[in-house]
Short mmCIF file of C-alpha atoms in Angstrom, two decimals:
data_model
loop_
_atom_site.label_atom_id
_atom_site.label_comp_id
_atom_site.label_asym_id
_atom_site.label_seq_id
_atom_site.Cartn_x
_atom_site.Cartn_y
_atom_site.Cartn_z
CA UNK A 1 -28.23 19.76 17.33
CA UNK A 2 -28.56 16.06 16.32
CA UNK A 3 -27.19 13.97 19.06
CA UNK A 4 -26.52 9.98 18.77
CA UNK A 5 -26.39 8.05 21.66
CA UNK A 6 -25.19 4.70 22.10
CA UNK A 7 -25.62 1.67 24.83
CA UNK A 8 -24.23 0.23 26.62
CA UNK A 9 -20.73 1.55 26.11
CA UNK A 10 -19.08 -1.37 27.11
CA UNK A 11 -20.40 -5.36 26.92
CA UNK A 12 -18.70 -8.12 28.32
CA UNK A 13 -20.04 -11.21 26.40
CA UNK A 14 -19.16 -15.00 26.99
CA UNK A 15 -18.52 -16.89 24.07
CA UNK A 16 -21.30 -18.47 22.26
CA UNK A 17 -24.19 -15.88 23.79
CA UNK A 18 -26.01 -13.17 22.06
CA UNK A 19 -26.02 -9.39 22.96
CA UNK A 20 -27.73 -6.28 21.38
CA UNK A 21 -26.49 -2.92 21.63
CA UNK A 22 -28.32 0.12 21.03
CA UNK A 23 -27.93 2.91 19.20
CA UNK A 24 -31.01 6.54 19.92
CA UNK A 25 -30.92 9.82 18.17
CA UNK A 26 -32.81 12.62 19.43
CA UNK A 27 -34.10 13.74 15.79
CA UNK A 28 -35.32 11.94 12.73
CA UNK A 29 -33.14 10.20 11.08
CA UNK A 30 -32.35 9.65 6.93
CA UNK A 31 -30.53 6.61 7.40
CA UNK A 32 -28.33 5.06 9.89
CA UNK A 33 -24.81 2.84 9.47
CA UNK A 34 -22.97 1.02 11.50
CA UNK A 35 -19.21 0.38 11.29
CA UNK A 36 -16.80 -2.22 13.32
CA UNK A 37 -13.46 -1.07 14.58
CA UNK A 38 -11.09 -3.69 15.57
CA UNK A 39 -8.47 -3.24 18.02
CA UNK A 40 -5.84 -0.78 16.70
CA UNK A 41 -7.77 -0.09 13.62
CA UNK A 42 -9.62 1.81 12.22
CA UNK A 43 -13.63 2.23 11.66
CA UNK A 44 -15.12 -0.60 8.57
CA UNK A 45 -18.59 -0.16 6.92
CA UNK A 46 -21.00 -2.64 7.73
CA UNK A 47 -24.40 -1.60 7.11
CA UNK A 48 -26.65 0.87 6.04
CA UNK A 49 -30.36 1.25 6.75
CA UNK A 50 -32.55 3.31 5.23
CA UNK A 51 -36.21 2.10 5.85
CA UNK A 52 -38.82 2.48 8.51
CA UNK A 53 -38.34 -0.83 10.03
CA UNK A 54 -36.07 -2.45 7.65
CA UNK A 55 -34.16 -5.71 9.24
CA UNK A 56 -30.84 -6.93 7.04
CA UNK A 57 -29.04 -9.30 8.32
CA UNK A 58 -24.87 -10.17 7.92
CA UNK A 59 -24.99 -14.01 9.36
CA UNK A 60 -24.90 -13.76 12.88
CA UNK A 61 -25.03 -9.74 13.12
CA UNK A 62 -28.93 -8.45 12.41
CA UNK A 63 -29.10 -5.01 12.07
CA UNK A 64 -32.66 -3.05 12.66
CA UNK A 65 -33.94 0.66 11.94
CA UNK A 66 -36.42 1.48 14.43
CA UNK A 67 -40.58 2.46 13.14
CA UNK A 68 -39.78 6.21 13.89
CA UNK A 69 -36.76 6.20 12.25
CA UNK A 70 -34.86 7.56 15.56
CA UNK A 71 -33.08 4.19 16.93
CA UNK A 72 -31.50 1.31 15.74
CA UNK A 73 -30.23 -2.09 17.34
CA UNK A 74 -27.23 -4.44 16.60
CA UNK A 75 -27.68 -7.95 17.75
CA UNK A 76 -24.96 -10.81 17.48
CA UNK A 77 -25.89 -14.29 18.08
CA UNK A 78 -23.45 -17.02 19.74
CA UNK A 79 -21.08 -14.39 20.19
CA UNK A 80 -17.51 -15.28 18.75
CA UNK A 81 -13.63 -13.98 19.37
CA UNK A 82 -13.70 -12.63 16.42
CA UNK A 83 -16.66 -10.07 17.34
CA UNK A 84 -14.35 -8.20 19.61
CA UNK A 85 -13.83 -4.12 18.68
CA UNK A 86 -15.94 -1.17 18.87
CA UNK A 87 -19.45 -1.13 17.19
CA UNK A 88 -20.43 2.34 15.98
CA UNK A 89 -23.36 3.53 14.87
CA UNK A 90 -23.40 6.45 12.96
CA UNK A 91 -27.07 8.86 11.93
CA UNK A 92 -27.72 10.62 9.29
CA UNK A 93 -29.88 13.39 8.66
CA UNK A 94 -29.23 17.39 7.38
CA UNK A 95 -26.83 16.97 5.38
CA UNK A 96 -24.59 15.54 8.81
CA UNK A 97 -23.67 12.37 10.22
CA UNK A 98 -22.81 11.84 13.27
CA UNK A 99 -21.46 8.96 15.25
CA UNK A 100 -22.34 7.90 18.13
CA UNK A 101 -20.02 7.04 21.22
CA UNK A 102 -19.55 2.99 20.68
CA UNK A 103 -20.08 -0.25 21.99
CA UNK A 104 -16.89 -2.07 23.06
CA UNK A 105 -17.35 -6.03 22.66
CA UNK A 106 -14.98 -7.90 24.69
CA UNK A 107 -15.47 -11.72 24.71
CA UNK A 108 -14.87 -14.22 27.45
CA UNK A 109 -13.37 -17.51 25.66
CA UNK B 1 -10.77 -1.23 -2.80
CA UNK B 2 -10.56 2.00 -1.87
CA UNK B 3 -7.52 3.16 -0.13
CA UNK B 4 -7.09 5.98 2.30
CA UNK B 5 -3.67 6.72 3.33
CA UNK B 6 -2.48 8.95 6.15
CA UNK B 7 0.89 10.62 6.16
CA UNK B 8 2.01 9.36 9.83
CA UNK B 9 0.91 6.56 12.06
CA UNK B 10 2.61 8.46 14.94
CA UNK B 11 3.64 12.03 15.29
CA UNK B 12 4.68 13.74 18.36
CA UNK B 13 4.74 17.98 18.37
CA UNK B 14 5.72 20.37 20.65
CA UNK B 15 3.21 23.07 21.76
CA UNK B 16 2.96 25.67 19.77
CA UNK B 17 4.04 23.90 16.91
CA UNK B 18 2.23 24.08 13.23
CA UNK B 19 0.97 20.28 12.37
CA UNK B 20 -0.01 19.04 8.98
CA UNK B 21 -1.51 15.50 8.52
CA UNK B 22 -1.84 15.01 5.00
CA UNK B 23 -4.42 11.80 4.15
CA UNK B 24 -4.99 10.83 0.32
CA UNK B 25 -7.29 8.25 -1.15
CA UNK B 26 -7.31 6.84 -3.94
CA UNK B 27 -11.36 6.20 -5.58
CA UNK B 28 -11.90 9.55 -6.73
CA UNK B 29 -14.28 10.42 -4.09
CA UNK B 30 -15.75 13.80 -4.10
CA UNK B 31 -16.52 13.67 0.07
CA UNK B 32 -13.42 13.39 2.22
CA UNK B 33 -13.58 14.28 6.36
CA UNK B 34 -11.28 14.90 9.30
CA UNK B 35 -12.71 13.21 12.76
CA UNK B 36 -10.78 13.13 15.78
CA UNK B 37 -11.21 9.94 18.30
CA UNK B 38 -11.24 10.06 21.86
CA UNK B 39 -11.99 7.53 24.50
CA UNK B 40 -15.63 7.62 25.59
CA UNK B 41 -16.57 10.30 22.82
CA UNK B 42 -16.83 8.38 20.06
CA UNK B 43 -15.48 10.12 16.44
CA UNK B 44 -16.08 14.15 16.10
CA UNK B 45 -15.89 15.80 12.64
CA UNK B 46 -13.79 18.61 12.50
CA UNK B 47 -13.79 19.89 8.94
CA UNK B 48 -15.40 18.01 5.76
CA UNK B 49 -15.15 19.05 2.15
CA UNK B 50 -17.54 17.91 -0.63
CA UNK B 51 -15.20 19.31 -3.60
CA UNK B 52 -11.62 20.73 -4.95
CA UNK B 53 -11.42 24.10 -2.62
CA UNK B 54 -14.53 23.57 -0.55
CA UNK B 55 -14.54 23.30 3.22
CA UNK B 56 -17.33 22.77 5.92
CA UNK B 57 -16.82 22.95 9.46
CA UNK B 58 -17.94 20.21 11.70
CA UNK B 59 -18.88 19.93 15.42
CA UNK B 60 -14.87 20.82 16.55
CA UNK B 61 -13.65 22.94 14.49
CA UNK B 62 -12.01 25.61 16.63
CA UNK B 63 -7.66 25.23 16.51
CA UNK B 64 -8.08 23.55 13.12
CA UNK B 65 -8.08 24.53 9.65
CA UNK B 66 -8.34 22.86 6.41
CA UNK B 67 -6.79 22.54 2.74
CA UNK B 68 -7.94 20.21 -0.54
CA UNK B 69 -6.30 21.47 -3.43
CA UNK B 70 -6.25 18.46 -5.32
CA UNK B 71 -9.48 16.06 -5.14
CA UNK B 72 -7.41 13.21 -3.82
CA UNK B 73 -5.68 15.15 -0.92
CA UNK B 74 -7.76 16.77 2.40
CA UNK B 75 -4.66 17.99 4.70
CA UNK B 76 -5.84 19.12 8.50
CA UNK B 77 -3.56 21.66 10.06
CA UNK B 78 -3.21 22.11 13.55
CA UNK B 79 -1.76 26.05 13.45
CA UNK B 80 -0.63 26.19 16.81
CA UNK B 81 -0.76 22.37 18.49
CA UNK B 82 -2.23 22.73 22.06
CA UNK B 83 -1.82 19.48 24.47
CA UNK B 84 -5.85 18.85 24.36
CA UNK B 85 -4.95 18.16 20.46
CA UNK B 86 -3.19 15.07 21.55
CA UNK B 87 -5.52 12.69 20.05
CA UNK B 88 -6.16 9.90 17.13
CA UNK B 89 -6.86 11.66 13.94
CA UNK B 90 -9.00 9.55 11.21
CA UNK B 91 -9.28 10.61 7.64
CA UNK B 92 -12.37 9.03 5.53
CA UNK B 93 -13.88 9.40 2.28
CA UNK B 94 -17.03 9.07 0.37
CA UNK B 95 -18.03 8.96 -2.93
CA UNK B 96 -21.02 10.84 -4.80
CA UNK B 97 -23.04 12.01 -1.22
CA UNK B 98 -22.00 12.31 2.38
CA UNK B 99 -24.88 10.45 3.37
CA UNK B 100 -23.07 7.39 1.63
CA UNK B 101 -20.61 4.63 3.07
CA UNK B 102 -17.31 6.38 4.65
CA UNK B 103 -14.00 4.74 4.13
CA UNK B 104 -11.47 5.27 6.86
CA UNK B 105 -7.85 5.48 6.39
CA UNK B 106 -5.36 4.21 9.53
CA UNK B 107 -5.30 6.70 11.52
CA UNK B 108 -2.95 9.07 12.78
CA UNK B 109 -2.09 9.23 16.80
CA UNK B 110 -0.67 12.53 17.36
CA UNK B 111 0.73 13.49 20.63
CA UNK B 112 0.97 16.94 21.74
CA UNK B 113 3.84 17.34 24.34
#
C-alpha cells in the first residue's frame, strides 16, 4: 500500500537558521499537503501541491513537489520561535491520503 | 471558518467499556474522517465517510466502528475499549473531494484504563 515517509523526525534548529525536512512516498502521488501542528493542537492546512515541480512559497516556508511526483521538501529560512510544532506532510493518490510520520521543530532561542 | 467540534477534550474508560466520540462541523462538508495520533506514527485513518450513511474503512479499522446519520455528525465508537485504544483521537472534514484541504477539530485524548 501507499506508504509516506518523513525526515528527519525530529530537528533541533537555532534561531535565525534554515532547515528542510523531507517528506518520500513509495508510489505516485496526485498531490501532496502539508499541515503545522502546534503544541497541544491540532493539525492546520498549509499547502497543497499539485504540479510536477511546482514551488509556492508562504514567506519564509517554501514548499516543493518533487519532478516524479513521489517527494516533497519543506524549507524554513531564519528559523523563528514561532516555527515550533510538528510539520506533516500528507500524499495523496487512490482515492487515500495518507500522512506521513512528522517533523518536530524545536528552536534554540 | 470552518469549525470542527469534538464532544470531549479528555475522556477516561474502563476496559471493556462502549466509547462514543461524537465530532460535528459546521461547513456542510460532504468528507468527514476519524484518525488516531500516536507518538512516532504520525495520524492513521480509521474510518472515513464521503456522505449521510456511507462508511469506508481506513488503514486501522479493526475495534472501531462508525455512524453519520446526519451530514454534520461522524461519531467513532470504540465497542469494547481495549488499553492499546488509549490514544488522541482527531476528527477532520473536507468539503466536495477527499483529495481537498482537511480541517481538524481539537482533538480528543482518550485514556483507556
Amino acid at each position: 500500500g501507499q506508504q509516506v515517509m518523513q525526515i528527519p523526525q525530529y530537528q533541533h534548529v537555532q534561531e535565525g537558521e534554515d532547515f528542510t525536512t523531507y517528506c518520500n512516498s513509495s508510489t505516485t502521488l496526485s498531490n501532496i499537503q502539508w499541515y503545522k501542528q502546534r503544541p497541544g493542537g491540532h493539525p492546520v492546512f498549509l499547502i497543497q501541491l499539485v504540479k510536477s515541480g511546482e514551488v509556492k512559497k508562504q514567506k519564509r516556508l517554501t514548499f516543493q513537489f518533487g519532478e516524479a511526483k513521489k517527494n516533497s521538501s519543506l524549507h524554513i529560512t531564519a528559523t523563528q520561535t514561532t516555527d515550533v510544532g510538528t510539520y506533516f506532510c500528507a500524499g495523496y493518490n487512490d482515492y487515500k491520503l495518507s500522512f506521513g510520520a512528522g517533523t518536530t521543530v524545536t528552536v534554540r532561542a | 471558518d470552518v469549525k470542527v467540534t469534538q464532544s470531549s477534550r479528555y475522556l477516561v474508560k474502563r476496559t471493556g467499556e462502549k466509547v462514543f466520540l461524537e465530532c460535528v462541523q459546521d461547513m456542510d462538508h460532504e468528507n468527514m474522517f476519524w484518525y488516531r495520533q500516536d507518538p512516532g506514527l504520525g495520524l492513521r485513518l480509521i474510518y472515513f465517510s464521503y456522505d449521510v450513511k456511507m462508511k469506508e474503512k481506513g488503514d486501522i479499522p479493526e475495534g472501531y466502528s462508525v455512524s453519520r446519520e446526519k451530514k454534520e455528525r461522524f461519531s467513532l465508537i470504540l465497542e469494547s475499549a481495549s488499553t492499546n485504544q488509549t490514544s488522541m483521537y482527531l476528527c477532520a472534514s473536507s468539503l466536495l473531494r477527499i483529495s481537498y484541504e482537511q480541517y481538524f477539530g481539537p482533538g480528543t485524548r482518550l485514556t483507556v484504563t
